[in-house]
Amino acid sequence: ICFMDLIPLEENSGQGLGPGDLALSPAALALADIRTTVVQRGPAFRILRLNGMVEADETRTRTITAQVAGRLDRLLVDTTGQMVSRGQPLAEIYSPELYRDQAALLAAHESGNLETVAAVQERLRLWGLDQGQIDDMAQANELRPHVLARSPATGVVLRRQAEPGTYLQEGTPLLTIADLSMVRVTLDAYEADLAWLQAGQSVQFTTRAVPGQIFTGEVAFLDPVLDPRRRTAEVRLEVPNPEGLLKPGMLVTGMIEVALDARGRPVADPNTVQSQSDWPLLIPTTAPLLTGDRAVVYLEREEDGQSVFTGRVITLGPRAQDHYIVAQGLDAGDRVVSHGAFKVDSALQIQAKPSMMSRDAGTPEFVAALGHVLEHYYILQTALADDDDTAARQMAGALVPALTALDEASINLPSQGRIFWSGLQKLLQTSAQTTAQAEDIEARRVAFEPLSDQLWTVARQFAQGTDLNVRRFHCPMAFDNAGAYWLQDHTTVANPYYGDAMLRCGSEVEVIQ
């Protein structure tokens, strides 16, 4: 009728499948062009690209000043960009005071008064003359009305700040020179990039002024204050410049490759991540369906010669180039749809099956059981905030049977709700057991963090529109400034990660009422 090749329906197709499952024969799979990828661990890198400029190193920049008052008769180095060497004469200054002290030096030598000689030599040293110049004056036995200003270092003249014929006061700037064998590169980092930056990182950068050349520097300083107008912070590099190719004012583009650990946090030294178990779990960026605050993937399994797809809610970590790091919800070896996930979801909707693009509310029994779990959690959170490890251990242990009861109550959830809960149930049980079995309060606080995140995910799914009251708080300083969340049922901050040391550190960021 429609002039299309039809695929014969298999009579047993779809029998014995769950309400959220989709079965496709090999022919239908090929026709839909659905491709899958095995979830596996591997090295992950995040690439940051920052723009900036070459600058002279302030610590290697010197301003040459007049050390005596007088008239600038001659600039021996008067061209910006000119190279000068340490000890090279830069300017001749006529100074009546210097002329007077030279006469006193010669008179003291003639009289043989050693005390007077020493006193006059000290005054000449204060005018900027070294001992060699002072000895030359005495041996020449003649008055020299000019003093030479010499360069204290090797470098390039950046600025000329005085003209011949002008009268100078002591300390008047003459020239500014800079040693450009080491330069600074200042990059601008947006606040979203700051979490991936740290001192000591290696940075590669290029400049259009030197095409084809890749330069390397090291992060020496991160500005702790953002520019309120541009919302950027300064990232300062120290860069060797032995050939002088980099010049102040050049525009550069920097690239920082940040290695990530299994939790998606930056690693200072990628060589420390040696075993595959320390690598993060990765999926292609095309695999998850991002639905607001959730990420959904479809897992494939073989059943009776067909490919069966089941949706699962997962928690994503940061993006690492063409991959996402999986924080929760998948295991190595799982096979997920990496091309065509939206087709699978659309097919479920067409068949009036629950798709992962929508949410189901919890039943009254499930919500009541969830409220019981939250009551135990709040007591655990309060015990950690009170630094009471005994009570915290007991309440973490009580959470395990409470979560079992919550799992039993999930049997009457709508199919979408069951799919959502099944992806979190084992994670919650494991986190609660780890929290209960921790050796001390610090280890318990570490295990408490993923427990809090997982319970918030459940509450956000099932507590909306109920009489449960869940407030989410955040402490930016927890775990060496990595930050951590926790839940409360009241508004007064009680930080479980620091206890009495910083009880009120944190703020409310989200609420379910």
Short mmCIF file of C-alpha atoms in Angstrom, two decimals:
data_model
loop_
_atom_site.label_atom_id
_atom_site.label_comp_id
_atom_site.label_asym_id
_atom_site.label_seq_id
_atom_site.Cartn_x
_atom_site.Cartn_y
_atom_site.Cartn_z
CA ILE A 1 0.00 0.00 0.00
CA CYS A 2 2.71 2.45 0.99
CA PHE A 3 5.29 1.06 -1.44
CA MET A 4 7.67 0.24 1.42
CA ASP A 5 9.45 -2.98 2.34
CA LEU A 6 7.87 -4.23 5.54
CA ILE A 7 9.57 -6.30 8.22
CA PRO A 8 7.50 -9.36 9.25
CA LEU A 9 6.46 -9.22 12.89
CA GLU A 10 7.73 -12.15 14.91
CA GLU A 11 4.92 -13.72 16.89
CA ASN A 12 6.99 -14.10 20.03
CA SER A 13 8.54 -10.63 19.75
CA GLY A 14 8.33 -8.80 23.07
CA GLN A 15 7.09 -11.72 25.15
CA GLY A 16 8.46 -11.82 28.67
CA LEU A 17 9.85 -8.31 28.53
CA GLY A 18 9.54 -5.74 31.27
CA PRO A 19 7.21 -2.75 30.88
CA GLY A 20 10.14 -0.45 30.10
CA ASP A 21 11.95 -2.82 27.71
CA LEU A 22 12.17 -2.54 23.93
CA ALA A 23 13.10 -5.59 21.81
CA LEU A 24 14.47 -5.25 18.29
CA SER A 25 15.38 -8.02 15.88
CA PRO A 26 18.74 -7.84 14.07
CA ALA A 27 16.97 -6.58 10.93
CA ALA A 28 15.10 -3.85 12.82
CA LEU A 29 18.29 -2.93 14.66
CA ALA A 30 20.15 -2.46 11.37
CA LEU A 31 17.25 -0.52 9.85
CA ALA A 32 17.14 1.89 12.80
CA ASP A 33 20.94 2.28 12.67
CA ILE A 34 21.30 1.83 16.42
CA ARG A 35 24.88 1.37 17.60
CA THR A 36 26.19 0.48 21.03
CA THR A 37 29.42 0.96 22.95
CA VAL A 38 30.91 -0.98 25.85
CA VAL A 39 31.35 1.09 29.00
CA GLN A 40 34.98 0.94 30.05
CA ARG A 41 37.59 2.69 32.13
CA GLY A 42 40.27 4.77 30.48
CA PRO A 43 42.40 7.87 30.81
CA ALA A 44 40.38 11.07 30.60
CA PHE A 45 41.50 14.59 29.83
CA ARG A 46 39.75 17.92 29.79
CA ILE A 47 41.15 20.53 27.40
CA LEU A 48 41.06 24.20 28.41
CA ARG A 49 41.81 26.95 25.89
CA LEU A 50 42.74 30.34 27.31
CA ASN A 51 43.81 33.61 25.69
CA GLY A 52 46.43 35.94 27.07
CA MET A 53 49.51 38.10 26.55
CA VAL A 54 53.28 37.99 27.03
CA GLU A 55 54.61 40.33 29.71
CA ALA A 56 58.01 41.13 31.17
CA ASP A 57 58.71 39.37 34.45
CA GLU A 58 58.30 41.96 37.21
CA THR A 59 60.94 40.27 39.32
CA ARG A 60 63.44 40.65 36.44
CA THR A 61 62.56 44.25 35.60
CA ARG A 62 64.80 47.05 36.97
CA THR A 63 64.39 50.81 36.89
CA ILE A 64 67.70 52.72 36.64
CA THR A 65 67.53 55.89 38.74
CA ALA A 66 69.83 58.85 39.33
CA GLN A 67 71.80 58.17 42.48
CA VAL A 68 73.04 61.77 42.65
CA ALA A 69 71.29 65.06 41.99
CA GLY A 70 72.58 66.89 38.91
CA ARG A 71 72.25 67.46 35.20
CA LEU A 72 71.81 64.61 32.72
CA ASP A 73 74.42 65.47 30.12
CA ARG A 74 74.37 62.29 28.04
CA LEU A 75 72.40 59.08 27.59
CA LEU A 76 74.77 56.38 26.39
CA VAL A 77 71.84 54.00 25.78
CA ASP A 78 68.82 55.85 24.43
CA THR A 79 66.96 53.39 22.18
CA THR A 80 64.02 51.28 23.35
CA GLY A 81 64.69 47.58 22.69
CA GLN A 82 68.47 47.96 22.92
CA MET A 83 70.34 45.19 24.74
CA VAL A 84 72.52 46.17 27.69
CA SER A 85 74.93 44.14 29.80
CA ARG A 86 75.51 44.16 33.51
CA GLY A 87 77.91 46.97 34.43
CA GLN A 88 77.52 48.76 31.06
CA PRO A 89 77.51 52.61 31.32
CA LEU A 90 74.05 54.00 30.62
CA ALA A 91 74.25 57.73 31.33
CA GLU A 92 76.60 60.56 32.31
CA ILE A 93 75.39 62.88 35.07
CA TYR A 94 77.12 66.12 36.10
CA SER A 95 76.91 66.54 39.88
CA PRO A 96 78.41 69.47 41.83
CA GLU A 97 78.14 67.43 45.04
CA LEU A 98 80.09 64.56 43.47
CA TYR A 99 82.71 67.05 42.21
CA ARG A 100 83.10 68.36 45.77
CA ASP A 101 83.56 64.88 47.24
CA GLN A 102 86.17 63.97 44.63
CA ALA A 103 88.17 67.07 45.59
CA ALA A 104 87.91 66.06 49.24
CA LEU A 105 89.14 62.54 48.35
CA LEU A 106 92.22 63.84 46.55
CA ALA A 107 92.99 66.24 49.40
CA ALA A 108 92.66 63.45 51.97
CA HIS A 109 95.07 61.25 50.00
CA GLU A 110 97.60 64.09 49.77
CA SER A 111 97.41 64.74 53.52
CA GLY A 112 97.66 61.04 54.33
CA ASN A 113 94.70 61.22 56.70
CA LEU A 114 93.32 57.67 56.43
CA GLU A 115 90.20 58.39 58.52
CA THR A 116 89.23 61.21 56.19
CA VAL A 117 89.96 59.03 53.14
CA ALA A 118 87.65 56.30 54.49
CA ALA A 119 84.86 58.80 55.26
CA VAL A 120 85.02 60.37 51.78
CA GLN A 121 85.09 56.95 50.08
CA GLU A 122 81.95 55.95 51.98
CA ARG A 123 80.15 59.07 50.73
CA LEU A 124 81.20 58.28 47.16
CA ARG A 125 79.89 54.73 47.51
CA LEU A 126 76.57 56.20 48.58
CA TRP A 127 76.53 58.20 45.31
CA GLY A 128 76.61 54.87 43.45
CA LEU A 129 80.32 54.55 42.71
CA ASP A 130 81.92 51.17 43.19
CA GLN A 131 85.34 50.67 44.78
CA GLY A 132 87.03 50.33 41.40
CA GLN A 133 85.76 53.75 40.27
CA ILE A 134 86.83 55.33 43.56
CA ASP A 135 90.34 53.86 43.23
CA ASP A 136 90.56 55.12 39.62
CA MET A 137 89.78 58.66 40.82
CA ALA A 138 92.56 58.56 43.42
CA GLN A 139 95.12 57.13 41.00
CA ALA A 140 94.26 59.55 38.17
CA ASN A 141 94.77 62.46 40.56
CA GLU A 142 92.24 64.55 38.65
CA LEU A 143 88.69 65.73 39.19
CA ARG A 144 85.95 64.11 37.11
CA PRO A 145 82.74 66.15 37.11
CA HIS A 146 80.53 63.35 35.71
CA VAL A 147 79.33 60.13 37.29
CA LEU A 148 78.42 57.13 35.15
CA ALA A 149 75.12 55.35 35.83
CA ARG A 150 75.70 51.66 35.12
CA SER A 151 73.28 48.85 34.40
CA PRO A 152 72.74 46.54 37.40
CA ALA A 153 71.71 43.63 35.16
CA THR A 154 71.66 42.29 31.62
CA GLY A 155 68.45 42.98 29.74
CA VAL A 156 66.48 44.98 27.17
CA VAL A 157 65.56 48.66 27.47
CA LEU A 158 61.79 48.85 27.81
CA ARG A 159 61.35 52.59 28.47
CA ARG A 160 63.38 55.81 28.41
CA GLN A 161 62.19 58.15 31.14
CA ALA A 162 64.56 61.14 30.99
CA GLU A 163 66.01 63.44 28.32
CA PRO A 164 69.58 64.84 28.12
CA GLY A 165 69.88 68.32 29.53
CA THR A 166 67.25 67.87 32.26
CA TYR A 167 68.09 68.35 35.91
CA LEU A 168 67.60 65.28 38.06
CA GLN A 169 66.82 64.72 41.68
CA GLU A 170 68.23 61.76 43.51
CA GLY A 171 66.00 58.78 42.60
CA THR A 172 64.69 60.22 39.30
CA PRO A 173 64.00 57.31 36.85
CA LEU A 174 66.26 57.21 33.79
CA LEU A 175 65.61 53.88 32.07
CA THR A 176 63.65 50.68 32.66
CA ILE A 177 65.33 47.44 31.60
CA ALA A 178 64.05 43.88 31.71
CA ASP A 179 65.75 40.51 31.55
CA LEU A 180 63.69 38.70 28.89
CA SER A 181 65.47 35.36 29.21
CA MET A 182 62.44 34.48 31.37
CA VAL A 183 59.03 36.07 30.67
CA ARG A 184 55.55 35.88 32.06
CA VAL A 185 52.45 34.91 30.14
CA THR A 186 49.18 36.07 31.65
CA LEU A 187 46.09 34.08 30.61
CA ASP A 188 42.45 34.89 31.37
CA ALA A 189 40.45 31.98 32.84
CA TYR A 190 36.67 32.12 33.15
CA GLU A 191 35.23 31.07 36.49
CA ALA A 192 33.90 27.83 35.00
CA ASP A 193 37.51 26.85 34.19
CA LEU A 194 38.98 27.59 37.62
CA ALA A 195 38.07 24.20 39.11
CA TRP A 196 40.47 22.54 36.65
CA LEU A 197 43.46 24.80 37.27
CA GLN A 198 46.19 24.52 39.87
CA ALA A 199 49.73 25.71 40.39
CA GLY A 200 52.42 23.61 38.74
CA GLN A 201 50.37 22.57 35.69
CA SER A 202 52.18 22.50 32.36
CA VAL A 203 50.70 24.78 29.68
CA GLN A 204 51.38 24.82 25.96
CA PHE A 205 50.69 27.98 23.99
CA THR A 206 51.22 29.50 20.55
CA THR A 207 51.46 33.00 19.15
CA ARG A 208 50.83 34.24 15.61
CA ALA A 209 54.08 36.18 15.78
CA VAL A 210 56.03 32.89 15.76
CA PRO A 211 53.99 30.49 13.57
CA GLY A 212 54.62 26.78 13.94
CA GLN A 213 56.33 27.16 17.32
CA ILE A 214 54.81 25.61 20.47
CA PHE A 215 55.97 27.11 23.75
CA THR A 216 55.68 25.54 27.17
CA GLY A 217 55.29 27.19 30.56
CA GLU A 218 54.21 26.33 34.08
CA VAL A 219 51.37 27.81 36.13
CA ALA A 220 53.06 29.88 38.83
CA PHE A 221 50.11 31.89 40.16
CA LEU A 222 46.30 31.78 40.17
CA ASP A 223 44.61 35.04 41.08
CA PRO A 224 42.25 34.35 44.03
CA VAL A 225 39.99 37.26 43.02
CA LEU A 226 37.86 37.42 39.86
CA ASP A 227 37.57 40.51 37.73
CA PRO A 228 33.93 41.51 38.44
CA ARG A 229 33.48 43.01 34.98
CA ARG A 230 34.94 40.25 32.80
CA ARG A 231 34.30 37.37 35.24
CA THR A 232 37.82 36.08 34.70
CA ALA A 233 40.81 35.35 36.91
CA GLU A 234 44.46 35.79 35.99
CA VAL A 235 46.57 32.69 35.37
CA ARG A 236 50.26 33.53 35.35
CA LEU A 237 52.90 31.36 33.66
CA GLU A 238 56.67 31.46 33.95
CA VAL A 239 58.22 30.73 30.56
CA PRO A 240 61.91 30.33 29.61
CA ASN A 241 62.79 32.58 26.65
CA PRO A 242 66.45 31.84 25.88
CA GLU A 243 66.19 32.79 22.19
CA GLY A 244 64.19 35.96 22.84
CA LEU A 245 61.34 34.89 20.53
CA LEU A 246 58.68 35.96 23.01
CA LYS A 247 58.32 39.71 23.38
CA PRO A 248 56.14 41.68 25.79
CA GLY A 249 52.78 42.52 24.25
CA MET A 250 52.45 39.44 22.04
CA LEU A 251 49.02 37.78 22.08
CA VAL A 252 49.00 34.04 22.81
CA THR A 253 46.53 31.15 22.93
CA GLY A 254 47.15 28.62 25.67
CA MET A 255 46.04 25.00 25.93
CA ILE A 256 45.95 23.10 29.22
CA GLU A 257 45.37 19.34 29.21
CA VAL A 258 43.96 18.36 32.61
CA ALA A 259 44.06 14.69 33.57
CA LEU A 260 41.02 13.53 35.55
CA ASP A 261 40.76 10.82 38.18
CA ALA A 262 37.94 8.32 38.68
CA ARG A 263 35.80 10.96 40.44
CA GLY A 264 36.32 13.52 37.69
CA ARG A 265 38.71 15.66 39.70
CA PRO A 266 41.93 17.12 38.28
CA VAL A 267 45.14 15.16 38.85
CA ALA A 268 48.32 17.19 39.36
CA ASP A 269 50.54 14.42 38.01
CA PRO A 270 48.93 12.04 35.45
CA ASN A 271 51.67 9.50 36.16
CA THR A 272 50.14 8.90 39.60
CA VAL A 273 47.09 7.31 37.90
CA GLN A 274 48.80 4.09 36.94
CA SER A 275 46.31 1.25 37.40
CA GLN A 276 43.18 0.92 35.28
CA SER A 277 41.05 0.75 38.43
CA ASP A 278 41.99 4.38 39.10
CA TRP A 279 40.82 5.49 35.64
CA PRO A 280 37.35 7.02 35.29
CA LEU A 281 34.40 5.18 33.76
CA LEU A 282 33.68 6.67 30.32
CA ILE A 283 30.78 6.77 27.86
CA PRO A 284 30.57 8.69 24.56
CA THR A 285 28.92 12.11 24.71
CA THR A 286 26.32 10.80 22.25
CA ALA A 287 25.12 8.11 24.67
CA PRO A 288 23.15 10.00 27.37
CA LEU A 289 19.85 11.76 26.83
CA LEU A 290 20.07 14.91 28.93
CA THR A 291 16.63 15.69 30.29
CA GLY A 292 16.91 18.76 32.47
CA ASP A 293 18.75 17.70 35.60
CA ARG A 294 18.89 14.00 34.65
CA ALA A 295 20.97 11.87 32.32
CA VAL A 296 19.43 8.76 30.78
CA VAL A 297 21.13 5.93 28.88
CA TYR A 298 19.75 2.78 27.28
CA LEU A 299 21.49 -0.50 28.07
CA GLU A 300 21.50 -3.39 25.61
CA ARG A 301 21.29 -7.08 26.48
CA GLU A 302 20.81 -10.16 24.32
CA GLU A 303 17.64 -12.20 24.81
CA ASP A 304 16.34 -14.94 22.48
CA GLY A 305 18.41 -13.65 19.57
CA GLN A 306 17.11 -10.11 19.95
CA SER A 307 18.57 -6.91 21.33
CA VAL A 308 16.62 -5.70 24.35
CA PHE A 309 17.04 -2.11 25.51
CA THR A 310 16.33 -0.87 29.03
CA GLY A 311 16.60 2.70 30.23
CA ARG A 312 18.60 3.73 33.27
CA VAL A 313 19.11 7.04 35.04
CA ILE A 314 22.78 7.76 35.69
CA THR A 315 24.84 10.53 37.27
CA LEU A 316 27.35 12.16 34.99
CA GLY A 317 30.66 13.69 35.96
CA PRO A 318 32.47 16.31 33.88
CA ARG A 319 32.87 16.12 30.14
CA ALA A 320 36.27 14.89 28.93
CA GLN A 321 36.56 15.79 25.23
CA ASP A 322 34.35 13.25 23.38
CA HIS A 323 33.32 11.39 26.55
CA TYR A 324 31.48 11.89 29.81
CA ILE A 325 32.76 10.53 33.08
CA VAL A 326 30.13 8.35 34.75
CA ALA A 327 29.87 9.09 38.46
CA GLN A 328 27.07 6.63 39.28
CA GLY A 329 24.75 4.16 37.60
CA LEU A 330 26.93 2.07 35.27
CA ASP A 331 29.61 -0.59 35.56
CA ALA A 332 32.52 -1.47 33.31
CA GLY A 333 31.34 -3.96 30.70
CA ASP A 334 27.80 -2.57 30.37
CA ARG A 335 26.77 -1.93 26.79
CA VAL A 336 24.96 1.35 26.13
CA VAL A 337 23.39 2.86 23.03
CA SER A 338 25.85 5.43 21.67
CA HIS A 339 24.00 6.23 18.44
CA GLY A 340 20.22 6.25 18.18
CA ALA A 341 19.23 6.55 21.86
CA PHE A 342 16.50 9.03 20.99
CA LYS A 343 15.07 6.53 18.47
CA VAL A 344 14.82 3.92 21.23
CA ASP A 345 13.11 6.40 23.53
CA SER A 346 10.69 7.45 20.79
CA ALA A 347 9.83 3.81 20.06
CA LEU A 348 8.94 3.27 23.73
CA GLN A 349 6.63 6.30 23.63
CA ILE A 350 4.96 5.12 20.41
CA GLN A 351 4.28 1.74 22.01
CA ALA A 352 2.73 3.52 25.03
CA LYS A 353 5.51 2.22 27.23
CA PRO A 354 7.17 4.40 29.88
CA SER A 355 10.08 6.25 28.39
CA MET A 356 12.95 7.83 30.23
CA MET A 357 11.94 11.29 29.07
CA SER A 358 9.19 11.51 31.67
CA ARG A 359 8.89 11.06 35.43
CA ASP A 360 6.46 9.09 37.58
CA ALA A 361 5.52 10.12 41.08
CA GLY A 362 5.94 7.81 44.05
CA THR A 363 3.09 5.88 45.64
CA PRO A 364 1.96 6.83 49.19
CA GLU A 365 3.65 3.68 50.55
CA PHE A 366 6.93 4.55 48.86
CA VAL A 367 6.79 8.18 49.99
CA ALA A 368 6.13 7.07 53.57
CA ALA A 369 9.09 4.67 53.45
CA LEU A 370 11.23 7.42 51.95
CA GLY A 371 10.23 9.72 54.82
CA HIS A 372 11.37 7.03 57.27
CA VAL A 373 14.76 6.82 55.49
CA LEU A 374 15.09 10.61 55.62
CA GLU A 375 14.38 10.61 59.37
CA HIS A 376 17.28 8.22 59.92
CA TYR A 377 19.48 10.28 57.61
CA TYR A 378 18.72 13.53 59.47
CA ILE A 379 19.73 11.95 62.78
CA LEU A 380 22.96 10.70 61.14
CA GLN A 381 23.64 14.17 59.74
CA THR A 382 23.05 15.78 63.14
CA ALA A 383 25.38 13.28 64.85
CA LEU A 384 28.18 14.09 62.40
CA ALA A 385 27.60 17.82 62.89
CA ASP A 386 27.82 17.23 66.69
CA ASP A 387 31.07 15.22 66.26
CA ASP A 388 29.27 12.22 67.87
CA ASP A 389 30.77 9.27 66.00
CA THR A 390 29.07 6.64 68.16
CA ALA A 391 25.59 7.94 67.33
CA ALA A 392 26.58 8.40 63.68
CA ARG A 393 27.74 4.79 63.38
CA GLN A 394 24.53 3.47 64.98
CA MET A 395 22.25 5.56 62.78
CA ALA A 396 24.16 4.67 59.60
CA GLY A 397 23.60 1.03 60.51
CA ALA A 398 19.88 1.71 61.04
CA LEU A 399 19.70 3.19 57.54
CA VAL A 400 20.42 -0.19 55.94
CA PRO A 401 17.13 -1.91 56.99
CA ALA A 402 15.25 1.35 56.32
CA LEU A 403 16.50 1.29 52.76
CA THR A 404 15.51 -2.37 52.46
CA ALA A 405 11.97 -1.42 53.49
CA LEU A 406 12.03 1.39 50.91
CA ASP A 407 13.02 -1.13 48.23
CA GLU A 408 10.12 -3.38 49.23
CA ALA A 409 7.75 -0.42 48.95
CA SER A 410 8.94 0.24 45.38
CA ILE A 411 7.05 -2.82 44.09
CA ASN A 412 3.90 -0.72 43.57
CA LEU A 413 5.67 2.14 41.83
CA PRO A 414 4.69 2.90 38.24
CA SER A 415 7.07 1.28 35.77
CA GLN A 416 9.04 4.46 35.15
CA GLY A 417 9.49 4.93 38.88
CA ARG A 418 10.70 1.34 39.28
CA ILE A 419 13.26 1.83 36.50
CA PHE A 420 14.50 5.01 38.16
CA TRP A 421 14.69 3.42 41.63
CA SER A 422 16.44 0.28 40.37
CA GLY A 423 19.38 2.38 39.18
CA LEU A 424 19.91 3.84 42.66
CA GLN A 425 18.85 1.15 45.13
CA LYS A 426 22.14 -0.79 45.19
CA LEU A 427 24.17 2.40 45.29
CA LEU A 428 22.26 3.65 48.34
CA GLN A 429 22.63 0.34 50.16
CA THR A 430 26.37 0.25 49.47
CA SER A 431 26.84 3.85 50.61
CA ALA A 432 24.89 3.25 53.83
CA GLN A 433 26.90 0.11 54.63
CA THR A 434 30.19 1.90 53.90
CA THR A 435 29.16 4.77 56.18
CA ALA A 436 28.24 2.36 58.99
CA GLN A 437 31.44 0.31 58.67
CA ALA A 438 33.88 3.26 58.53
CA GLU A 439 36.72 3.08 61.06
CA ASP A 440 36.43 6.65 62.38
CA ILE A 441 34.42 9.82 61.98
CA GLU A 442 36.60 11.20 59.19
CA ALA A 443 36.14 8.08 57.08
CA ARG A 444 32.43 8.17 57.92
CA ARG A 445 32.20 11.73 56.60
CA VAL A 446 33.85 10.68 53.35
CA ALA A 447 31.29 7.87 52.86
CA PHE A 448 28.48 10.24 53.88
CA GLU A 449 29.02 12.44 50.79
CA PRO A 450 27.86 9.97 48.06
CA LEU A 451 25.06 8.78 50.37
CA SER A 452 23.80 12.39 50.53
CA ASP A 453 23.98 12.87 46.76
CA GLN A 454 22.15 9.62 46.01
CA LEU A 455 19.40 10.29 48.56
CA TRP A 456 18.89 13.77 47.13
CA THR A 457 18.44 12.24 43.65
CA VAL A 458 15.72 9.96 45.03
CA ALA A 459 14.03 12.78 46.95
CA ARG A 460 14.05 15.06 43.92
CA GLN A 461 12.32 12.34 41.91
CA PHE A 462 9.71 11.19 44.40
CA ALA A 463 9.25 13.91 47.06
CA GLN A 464 7.94 16.62 44.75
CA GLY A 465 4.37 17.51 45.69
CA THR A 466 4.42 15.47 48.93
CA ASP A 467 4.54 16.58 52.55
CA LEU A 468 8.24 15.68 52.80
CA ASN A 469 10.55 18.61 53.55
CA VAL A 470 14.06 18.23 52.12
CA ARG A 471 16.65 20.99 52.03
CA ARG A 472 19.99 20.66 50.27
CA PHE A 473 23.05 22.46 51.62
CA HIS A 474 26.55 22.96 50.20
CA CYS A 475 29.94 23.49 51.85
CA PRO A 476 32.54 24.80 49.35
CA MET A 477 35.50 24.04 51.67
CA ALA A 478 34.86 20.34 52.31
CA PHE A 479 37.45 17.80 51.14
CA ASP A 480 40.25 20.27 50.34
CA ASN A 481 37.94 22.84 48.72
CA ALA A 482 36.35 20.28 46.37
CA GLY A 483 32.99 20.99 48.04
CA ALA A 484 30.25 18.63 49.23
CA TYR A 485 26.45 18.57 49.72
CA TRP A 486 24.20 17.28 52.48
CA LEU A 487 20.49 17.31 53.38
CA GLN A 488 18.58 18.87 56.30
CA ASP A 489 14.94 19.37 57.25
CA HIS A 490 15.52 22.85 58.77
CA THR A 491 17.23 26.07 57.68
CA THR A 492 19.97 26.43 60.34
CA VAL A 493 23.27 25.29 58.86
CA ALA A 494 24.81 22.30 60.68
CA ASN A 495 27.85 21.17 58.69
CA PRO A 496 28.40 17.38 59.02
CA TYR A 497 31.80 17.49 57.29
CA TYR A 498 33.49 19.80 59.79
CA GLY A 499 31.36 19.55 62.92
CA ASP A 500 32.16 22.03 65.65
CA ALA A 501 35.29 23.23 63.80
CA MET A 502 33.14 25.06 61.21
CA LEU A 503 29.57 24.20 62.14
CA ARG A 504 27.94 27.08 60.26
CA CYS A 505 30.01 26.83 57.09
CA GLY A 506 27.65 26.28 54.16
CA SER A 507 24.44 27.54 52.62
CA GLU A 508 21.10 26.22 51.42
CA VAL A 509 21.09 25.74 47.63
CA GLU A 510 17.88 23.79 46.86
CA VAL A 511 14.68 22.84 48.64
CA ILE A 512 11.80 20.40 48.16
CA GLN A 513 8.66 21.33 50.13
#
